[in-house]
mmCIF file of C-alpha atoms (C1' of nucleotides) in Angstrom:
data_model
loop_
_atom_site.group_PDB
_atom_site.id
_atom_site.type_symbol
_atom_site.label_atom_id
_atom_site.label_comp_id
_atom_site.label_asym_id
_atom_site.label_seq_id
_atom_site.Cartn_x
_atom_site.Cartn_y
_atom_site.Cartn_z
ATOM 1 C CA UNK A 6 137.720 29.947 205.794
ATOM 2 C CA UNK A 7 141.273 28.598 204.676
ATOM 3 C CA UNK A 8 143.618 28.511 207.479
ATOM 4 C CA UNK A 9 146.615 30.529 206.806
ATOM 5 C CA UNK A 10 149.409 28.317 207.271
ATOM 6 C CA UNK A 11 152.969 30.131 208.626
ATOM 7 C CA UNK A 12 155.635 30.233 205.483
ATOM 8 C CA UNK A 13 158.769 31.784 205.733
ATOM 9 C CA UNK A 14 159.558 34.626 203.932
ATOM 10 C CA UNK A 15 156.019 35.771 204.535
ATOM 11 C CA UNK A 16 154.008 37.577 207.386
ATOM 12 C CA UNK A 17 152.785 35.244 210.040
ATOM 13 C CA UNK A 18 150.676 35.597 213.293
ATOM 14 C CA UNK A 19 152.946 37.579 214.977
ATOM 15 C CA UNK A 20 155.857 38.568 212.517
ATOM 16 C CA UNK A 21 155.486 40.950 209.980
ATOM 17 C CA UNK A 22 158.978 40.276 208.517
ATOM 18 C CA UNK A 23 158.445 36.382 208.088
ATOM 19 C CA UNK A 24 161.762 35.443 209.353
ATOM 20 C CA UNK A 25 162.099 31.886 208.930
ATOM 21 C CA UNK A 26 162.572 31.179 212.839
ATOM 22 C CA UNK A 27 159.713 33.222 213.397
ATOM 23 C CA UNK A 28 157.398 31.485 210.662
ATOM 24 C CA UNK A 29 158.713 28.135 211.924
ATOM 25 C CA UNK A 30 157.276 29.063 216.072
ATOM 26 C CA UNK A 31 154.670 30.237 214.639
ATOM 27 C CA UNK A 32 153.365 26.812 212.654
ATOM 28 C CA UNK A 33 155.128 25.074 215.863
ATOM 29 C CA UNK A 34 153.586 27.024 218.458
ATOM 30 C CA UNK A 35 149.710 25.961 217.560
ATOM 31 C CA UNK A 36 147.742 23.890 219.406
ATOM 32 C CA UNK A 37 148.847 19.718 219.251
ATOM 33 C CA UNK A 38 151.686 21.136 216.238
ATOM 34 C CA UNK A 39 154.857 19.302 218.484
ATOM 35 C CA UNK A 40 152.407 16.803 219.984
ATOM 36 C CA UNK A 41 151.321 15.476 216.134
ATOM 37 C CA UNK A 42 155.459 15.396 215.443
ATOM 38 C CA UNK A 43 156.147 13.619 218.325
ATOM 39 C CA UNK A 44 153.769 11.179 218.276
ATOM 40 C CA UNK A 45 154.274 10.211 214.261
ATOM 41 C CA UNK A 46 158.476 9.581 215.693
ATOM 42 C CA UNK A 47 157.387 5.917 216.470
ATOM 43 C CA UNK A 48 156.383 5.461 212.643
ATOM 44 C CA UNK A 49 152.867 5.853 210.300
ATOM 45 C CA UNK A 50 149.717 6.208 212.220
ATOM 46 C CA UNK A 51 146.023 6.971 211.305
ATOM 47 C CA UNK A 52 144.175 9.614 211.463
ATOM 48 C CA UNK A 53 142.207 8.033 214.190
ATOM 49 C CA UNK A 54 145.520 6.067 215.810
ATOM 50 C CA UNK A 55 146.918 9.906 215.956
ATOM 51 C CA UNK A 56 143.354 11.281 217.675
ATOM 52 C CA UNK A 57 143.740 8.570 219.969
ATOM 53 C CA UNK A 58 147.399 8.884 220.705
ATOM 54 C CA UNK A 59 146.837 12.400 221.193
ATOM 55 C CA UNK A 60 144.287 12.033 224.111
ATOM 56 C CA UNK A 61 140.985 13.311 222.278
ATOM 57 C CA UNK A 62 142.123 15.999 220.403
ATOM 58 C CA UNK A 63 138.620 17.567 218.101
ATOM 59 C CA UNK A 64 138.951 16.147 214.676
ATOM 60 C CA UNK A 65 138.577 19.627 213.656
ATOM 61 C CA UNK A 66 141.638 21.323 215.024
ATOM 62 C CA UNK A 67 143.828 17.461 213.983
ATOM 63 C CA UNK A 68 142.666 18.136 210.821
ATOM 64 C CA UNK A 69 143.984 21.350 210.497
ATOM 65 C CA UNK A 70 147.332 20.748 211.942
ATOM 66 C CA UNK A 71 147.949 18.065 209.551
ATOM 67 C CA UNK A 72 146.894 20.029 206.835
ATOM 68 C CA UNK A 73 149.211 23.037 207.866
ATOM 69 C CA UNK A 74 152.434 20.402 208.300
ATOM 70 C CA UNK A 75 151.686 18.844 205.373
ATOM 71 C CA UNK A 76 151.862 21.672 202.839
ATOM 72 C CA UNK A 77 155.218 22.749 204.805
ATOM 73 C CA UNK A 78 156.804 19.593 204.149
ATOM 74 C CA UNK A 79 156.949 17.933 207.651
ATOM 75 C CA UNK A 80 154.471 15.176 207.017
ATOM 76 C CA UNK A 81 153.172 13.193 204.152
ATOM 77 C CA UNK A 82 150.149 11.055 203.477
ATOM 78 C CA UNK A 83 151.431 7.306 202.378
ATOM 79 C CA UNK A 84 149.618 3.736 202.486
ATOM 80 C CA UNK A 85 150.084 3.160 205.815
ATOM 81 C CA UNK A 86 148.815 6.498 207.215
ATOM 82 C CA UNK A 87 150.269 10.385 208.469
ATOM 83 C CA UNK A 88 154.492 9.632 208.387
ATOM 84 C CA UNK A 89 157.260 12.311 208.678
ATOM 85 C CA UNK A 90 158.919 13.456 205.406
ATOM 86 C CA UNK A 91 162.583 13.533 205.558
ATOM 87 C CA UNK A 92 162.337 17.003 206.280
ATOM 88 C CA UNK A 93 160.212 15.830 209.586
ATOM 89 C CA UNK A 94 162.306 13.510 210.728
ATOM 90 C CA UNK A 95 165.099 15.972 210.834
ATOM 91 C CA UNK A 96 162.764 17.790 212.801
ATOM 92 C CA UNK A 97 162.033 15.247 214.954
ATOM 93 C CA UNK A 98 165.866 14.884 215.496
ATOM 94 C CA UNK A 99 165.890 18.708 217.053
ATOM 95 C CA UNK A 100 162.479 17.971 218.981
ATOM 96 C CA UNK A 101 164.203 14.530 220.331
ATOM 97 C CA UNK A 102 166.164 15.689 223.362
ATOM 98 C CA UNK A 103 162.697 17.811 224.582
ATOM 99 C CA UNK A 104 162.052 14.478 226.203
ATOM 100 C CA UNK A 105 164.837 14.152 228.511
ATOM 101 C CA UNK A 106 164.723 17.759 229.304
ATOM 102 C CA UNK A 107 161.216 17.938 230.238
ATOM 103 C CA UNK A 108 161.460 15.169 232.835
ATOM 104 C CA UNK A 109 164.589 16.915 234.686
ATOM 105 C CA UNK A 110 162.052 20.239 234.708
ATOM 106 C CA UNK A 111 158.840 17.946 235.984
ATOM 107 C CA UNK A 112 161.742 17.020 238.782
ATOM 108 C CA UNK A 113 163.042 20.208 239.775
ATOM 109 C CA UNK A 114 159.763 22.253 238.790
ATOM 110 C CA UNK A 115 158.286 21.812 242.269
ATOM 111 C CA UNK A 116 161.442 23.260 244.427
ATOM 112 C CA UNK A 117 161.743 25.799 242.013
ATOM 113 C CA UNK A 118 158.410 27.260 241.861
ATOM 114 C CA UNK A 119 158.174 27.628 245.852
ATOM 115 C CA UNK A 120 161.962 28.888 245.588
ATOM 116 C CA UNK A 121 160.546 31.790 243.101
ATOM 117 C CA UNK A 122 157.295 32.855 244.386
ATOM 118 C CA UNK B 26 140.788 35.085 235.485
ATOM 119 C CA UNK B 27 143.810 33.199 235.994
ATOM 120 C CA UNK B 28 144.954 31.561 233.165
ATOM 121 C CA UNK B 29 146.399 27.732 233.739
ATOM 122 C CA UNK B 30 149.722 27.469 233.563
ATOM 123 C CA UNK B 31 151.009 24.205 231.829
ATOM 124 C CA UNK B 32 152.682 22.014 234.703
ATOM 125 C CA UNK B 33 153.934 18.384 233.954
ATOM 126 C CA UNK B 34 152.117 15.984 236.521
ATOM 127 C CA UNK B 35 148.646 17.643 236.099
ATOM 128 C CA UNK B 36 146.228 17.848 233.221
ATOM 129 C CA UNK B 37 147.570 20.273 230.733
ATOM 130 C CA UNK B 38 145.372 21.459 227.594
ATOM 131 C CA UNK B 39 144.988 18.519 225.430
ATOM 132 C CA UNK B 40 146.691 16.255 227.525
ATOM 133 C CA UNK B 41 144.927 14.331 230.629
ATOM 134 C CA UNK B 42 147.872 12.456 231.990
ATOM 135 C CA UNK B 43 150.194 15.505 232.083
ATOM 136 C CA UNK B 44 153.220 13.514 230.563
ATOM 137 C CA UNK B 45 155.669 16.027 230.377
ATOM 138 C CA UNK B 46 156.488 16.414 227.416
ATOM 139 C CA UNK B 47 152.574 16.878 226.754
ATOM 140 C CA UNK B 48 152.968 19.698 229.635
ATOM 141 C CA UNK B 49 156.113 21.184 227.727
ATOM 142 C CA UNK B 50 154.511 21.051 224.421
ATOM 143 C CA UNK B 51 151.723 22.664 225.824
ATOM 144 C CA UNK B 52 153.843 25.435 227.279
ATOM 145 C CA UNK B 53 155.873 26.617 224.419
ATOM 146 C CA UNK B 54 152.987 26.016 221.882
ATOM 147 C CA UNK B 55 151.481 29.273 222.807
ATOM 148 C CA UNK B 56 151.691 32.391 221.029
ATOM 149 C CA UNK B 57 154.608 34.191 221.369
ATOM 150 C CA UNK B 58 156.614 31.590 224.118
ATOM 151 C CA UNK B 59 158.947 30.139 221.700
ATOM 152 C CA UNK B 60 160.068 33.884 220.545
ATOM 153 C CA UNK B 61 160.122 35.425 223.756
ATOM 154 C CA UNK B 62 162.782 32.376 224.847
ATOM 155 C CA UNK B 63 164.868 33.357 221.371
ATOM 156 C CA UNK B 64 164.165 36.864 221.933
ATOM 157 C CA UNK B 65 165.798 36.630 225.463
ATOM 158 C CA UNK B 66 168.696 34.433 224.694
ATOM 159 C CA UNK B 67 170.737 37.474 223.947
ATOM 160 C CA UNK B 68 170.031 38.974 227.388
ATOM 161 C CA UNK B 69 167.784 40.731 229.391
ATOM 162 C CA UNK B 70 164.951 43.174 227.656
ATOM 163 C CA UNK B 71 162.499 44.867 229.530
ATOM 164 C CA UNK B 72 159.220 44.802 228.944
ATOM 165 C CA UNK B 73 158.674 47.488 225.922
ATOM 166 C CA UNK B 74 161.615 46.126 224.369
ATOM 167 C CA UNK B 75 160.274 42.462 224.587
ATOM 168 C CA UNK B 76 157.361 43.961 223.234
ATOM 169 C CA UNK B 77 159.238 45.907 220.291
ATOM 170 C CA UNK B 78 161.640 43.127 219.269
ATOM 171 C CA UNK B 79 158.161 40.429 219.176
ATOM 172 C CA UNK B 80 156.872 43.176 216.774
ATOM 173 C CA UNK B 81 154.261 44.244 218.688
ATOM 174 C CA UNK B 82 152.963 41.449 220.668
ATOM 175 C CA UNK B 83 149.969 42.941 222.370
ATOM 176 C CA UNK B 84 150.628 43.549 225.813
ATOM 177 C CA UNK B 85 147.653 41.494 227.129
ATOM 178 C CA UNK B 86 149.667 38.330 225.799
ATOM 179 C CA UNK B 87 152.424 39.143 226.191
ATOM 180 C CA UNK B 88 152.040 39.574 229.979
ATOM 181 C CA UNK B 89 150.186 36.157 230.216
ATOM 182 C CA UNK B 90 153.465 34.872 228.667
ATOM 183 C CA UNK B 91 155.724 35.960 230.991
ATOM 184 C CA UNK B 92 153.821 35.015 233.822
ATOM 185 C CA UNK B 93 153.640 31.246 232.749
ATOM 186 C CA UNK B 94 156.974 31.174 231.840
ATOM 187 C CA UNK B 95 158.230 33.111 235.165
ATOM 188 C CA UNK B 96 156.127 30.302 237.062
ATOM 189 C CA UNK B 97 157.423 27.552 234.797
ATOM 190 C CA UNK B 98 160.920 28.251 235.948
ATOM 191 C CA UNK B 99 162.232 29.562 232.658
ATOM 192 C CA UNK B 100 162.575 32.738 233.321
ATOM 193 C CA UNK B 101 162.693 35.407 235.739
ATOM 194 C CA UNK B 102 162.778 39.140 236.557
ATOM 195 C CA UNK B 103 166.324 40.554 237.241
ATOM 196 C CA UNK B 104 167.452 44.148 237.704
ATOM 197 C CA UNK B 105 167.595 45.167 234.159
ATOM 198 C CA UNK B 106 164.692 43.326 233.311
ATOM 199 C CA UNK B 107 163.493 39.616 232.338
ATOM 200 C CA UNK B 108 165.797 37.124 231.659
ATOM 201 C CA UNK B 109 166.033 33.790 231.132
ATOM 202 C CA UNK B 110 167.034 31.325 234.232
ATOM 203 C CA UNK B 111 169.687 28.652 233.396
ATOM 204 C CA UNK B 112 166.874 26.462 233.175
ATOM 205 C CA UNK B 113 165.678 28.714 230.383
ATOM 206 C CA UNK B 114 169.121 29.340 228.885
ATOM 207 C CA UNK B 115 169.000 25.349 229.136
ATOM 208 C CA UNK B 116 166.121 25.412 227.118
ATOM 209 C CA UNK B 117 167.065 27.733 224.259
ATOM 210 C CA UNK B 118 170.343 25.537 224.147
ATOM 211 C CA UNK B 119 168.110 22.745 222.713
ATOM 212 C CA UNK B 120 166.096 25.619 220.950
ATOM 213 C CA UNK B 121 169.389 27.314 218.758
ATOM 214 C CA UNK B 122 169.268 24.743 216.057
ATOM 215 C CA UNK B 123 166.050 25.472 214.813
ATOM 216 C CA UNK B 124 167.269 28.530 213.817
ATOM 217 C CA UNK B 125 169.487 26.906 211.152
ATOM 218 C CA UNK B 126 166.458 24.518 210.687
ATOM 219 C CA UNK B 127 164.666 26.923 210.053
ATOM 220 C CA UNK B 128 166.769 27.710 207.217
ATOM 221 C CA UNK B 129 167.274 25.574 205.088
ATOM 222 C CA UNK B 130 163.251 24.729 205.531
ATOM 223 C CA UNK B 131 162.791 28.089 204.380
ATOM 224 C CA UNK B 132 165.159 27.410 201.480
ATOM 225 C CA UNK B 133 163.716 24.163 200.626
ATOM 226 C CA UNK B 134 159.956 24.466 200.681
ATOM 227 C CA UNK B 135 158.714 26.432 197.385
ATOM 228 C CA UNK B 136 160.383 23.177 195.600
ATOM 229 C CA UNK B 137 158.780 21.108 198.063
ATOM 230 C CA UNK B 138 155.484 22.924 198.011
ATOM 231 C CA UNK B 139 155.379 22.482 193.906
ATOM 232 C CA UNK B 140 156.539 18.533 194.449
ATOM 233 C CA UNK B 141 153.895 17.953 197.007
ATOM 234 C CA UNK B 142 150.887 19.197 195.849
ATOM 235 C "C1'" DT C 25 159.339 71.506 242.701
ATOM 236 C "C1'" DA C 26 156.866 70.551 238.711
ATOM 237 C "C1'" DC C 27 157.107 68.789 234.058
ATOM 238 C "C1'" DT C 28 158.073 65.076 230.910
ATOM 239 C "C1'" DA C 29 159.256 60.555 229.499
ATOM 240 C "C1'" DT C 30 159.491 55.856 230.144
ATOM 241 C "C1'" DT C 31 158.062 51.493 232.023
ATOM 242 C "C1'" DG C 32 154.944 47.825 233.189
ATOM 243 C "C1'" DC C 33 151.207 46.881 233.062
ATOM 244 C "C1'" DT C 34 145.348 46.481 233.004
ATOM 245 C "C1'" DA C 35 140.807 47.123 230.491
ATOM 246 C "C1'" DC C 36 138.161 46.810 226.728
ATOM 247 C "C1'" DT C 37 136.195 45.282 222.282
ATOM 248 C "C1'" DC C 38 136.563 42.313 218.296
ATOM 249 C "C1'" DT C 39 138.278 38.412 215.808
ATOM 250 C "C1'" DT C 40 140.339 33.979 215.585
ATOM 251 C "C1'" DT C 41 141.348 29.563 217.407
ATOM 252 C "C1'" DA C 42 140.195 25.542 219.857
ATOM 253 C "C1'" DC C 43 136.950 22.279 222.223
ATOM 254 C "C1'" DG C 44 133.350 18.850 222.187
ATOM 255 C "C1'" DT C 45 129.956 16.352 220.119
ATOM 256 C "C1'" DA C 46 127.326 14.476 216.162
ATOM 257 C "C1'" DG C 47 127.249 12.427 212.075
ATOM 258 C "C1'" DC C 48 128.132 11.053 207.223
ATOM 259 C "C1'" DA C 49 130.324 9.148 202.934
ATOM 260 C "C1'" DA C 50 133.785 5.961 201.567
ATOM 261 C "C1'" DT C 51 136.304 1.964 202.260
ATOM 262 C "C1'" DT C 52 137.422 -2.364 204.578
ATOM 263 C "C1'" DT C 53 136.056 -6.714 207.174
ATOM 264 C "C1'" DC C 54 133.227 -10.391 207.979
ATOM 265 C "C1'" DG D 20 125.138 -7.319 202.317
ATOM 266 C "C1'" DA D 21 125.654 -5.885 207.226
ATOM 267 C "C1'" DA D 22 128.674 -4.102 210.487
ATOM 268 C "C1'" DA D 23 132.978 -1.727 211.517
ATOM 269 C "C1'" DT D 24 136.379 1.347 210.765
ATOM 270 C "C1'" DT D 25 138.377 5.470 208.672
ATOM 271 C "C1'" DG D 26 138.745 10.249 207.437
ATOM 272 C "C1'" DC D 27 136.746 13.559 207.680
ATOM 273 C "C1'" DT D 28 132.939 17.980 207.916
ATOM 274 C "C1'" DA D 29 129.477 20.708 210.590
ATOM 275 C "C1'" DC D 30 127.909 22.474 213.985
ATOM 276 C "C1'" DG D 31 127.561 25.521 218.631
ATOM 277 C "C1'" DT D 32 130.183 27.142 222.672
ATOM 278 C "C1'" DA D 33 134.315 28.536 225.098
ATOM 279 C "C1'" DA D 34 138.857 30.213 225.307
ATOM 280 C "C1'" DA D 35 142.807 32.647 223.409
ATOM 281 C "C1'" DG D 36 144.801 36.356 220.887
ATOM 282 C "C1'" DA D 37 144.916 41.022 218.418
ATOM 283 C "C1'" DG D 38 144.705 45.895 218.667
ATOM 284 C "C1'" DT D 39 144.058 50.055 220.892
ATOM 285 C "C1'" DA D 40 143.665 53.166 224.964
ATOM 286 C "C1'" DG D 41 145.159 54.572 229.040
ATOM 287 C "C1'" DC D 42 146.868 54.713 233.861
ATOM 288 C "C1'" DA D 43 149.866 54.332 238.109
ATOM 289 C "C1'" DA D 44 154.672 54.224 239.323
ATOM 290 C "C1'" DT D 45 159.282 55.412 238.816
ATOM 291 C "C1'" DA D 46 163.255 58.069 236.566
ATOM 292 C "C1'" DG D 47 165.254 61.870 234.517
ATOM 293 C "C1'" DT D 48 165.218 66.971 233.530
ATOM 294 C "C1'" DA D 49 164.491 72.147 234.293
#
DNA sequence: TACTATTGCTACTCTTTACGTAGCAATTTC
DNA sequence: GAAATTGCTACGTAAAGAGTAGCAATAGTA
C-alpha cells in the first residue's frame, strides 16, 4: 500500500546499490515528478492550481508525487499551498536550462528523425 | 504494439498541448532513460553491457528505451554499439550536475527527513 | 567444418504504476 | 446556512515495468 519512495543510499526501482544519482532518476523519472517541479518554479500553488496546471493529471498519482518529493525534501506544504524547499529550488536551478534545450530539439527533431530512419 | 514515443508538438502522456518541455519531461521520466543517458556518457556500450551497468534492466524495457531515445534523436547505433548523438551528449551536459546534486541531497536528507516530519 | 560463446533481441507471465471518474469531509465564501 | 472550493480517497480499467526463458544471427575457436 505505501509507495516506496527512492532514497539514496538504499535500493530503488532499478538500482540495487542506491547510488545517489541513481535514487535521484529514479524519484525524477516517475510520472508528472519534473512536471510538479517545474510548474511550482513560478511560486506556491494548490493542490488543485497544480492539477490544473498540469493538464488533468488523476488526483491519485498528484498525490503521490507530492507525497514522494515531500519526504525527500524538494517541496514543502506552507499557507499558501505546495512551494519548493531550498533544496527544490536548487533543483529547479539544474532543471532550468531543460527549457531552452527542449525548444532547439522540438526545432531540429523533425530533420533529424527523417535524417535517422 | 508500438509504444508512443514522446515528441514535442503532439500530445505526449499527461500533456495535451505537447509543450516541449511537457514532451521532454515525458521522455526522460521513464524508467531507466535518465540512466541509460549517464550510463552512455562515458561511451559506447552495447547492449548486454547497457544492460549489466543498469543492473539488470530487463531487456523488454530496456529495448523500448532505446528505441524512443534512438527516434528522439539522442542517441544512436554506431559500430561498437549505442552511443549518444551530440544532441544526447548535449543533453547529459545539462544532466552532469545532478550528479553532484545528487550528493549533497543524499548527504542532507536523514537531517531533513527528521526536521520535516 | 562444427562447436561454443556472445550479442541483440522477442515472448511470456506477473506485479506495479498510472489513468479517469466519482465523491466526500473539511474549510472558506457569500 | 447554502454554495463553492480544496484536498484528498476509492474505485475499476489500462498501460508500463520486472523477471525469466529462449532464439536467431554473428564472431571466435578447434
Amino acid at each position: 500500500m505505501s509507495a516506496r519512495v527512492p532514497r539514496p543510499g538504499s535500493p530503488v526501482r532499478g538500482s540495487k546499490t542506491g547510488k545517489p544519482i541513481m535514487a535521484l532518476f529514479d524519484l525524477l523519472g516517475r510520472s508528472w515528478a519534473l512536471g510538479v517541479i517545474w510548474q511550482l518554479s513560478d511560486g506556491p500553488m494548490t493542490f488543485r492550481q497544480l492539477q490544473e496546471s498540469c493538464e488533468s493529471v488523476s488526483p491519485t498519482v498528484l498525490n503521490k508525487r507530492l507525497k514522494e518529493l515531500k519526504e525527500s525534501g524538494v517541496l514543502a506544504r506552507g499557507d499558501s499551498g505546495y512551494q519548493l524547499t531550498g533544496t527544490g529550488q536548487e533543483l529547479f536551478a539544474l532543471l532550468h536550462p531543460f527549457g531552452d534545450w527542449s525548444k532547439r530539439w522540438a526545432k531540429n527533431l523533425p530533420k533529424e528523425a527523417l535524417d535517422d530512419r
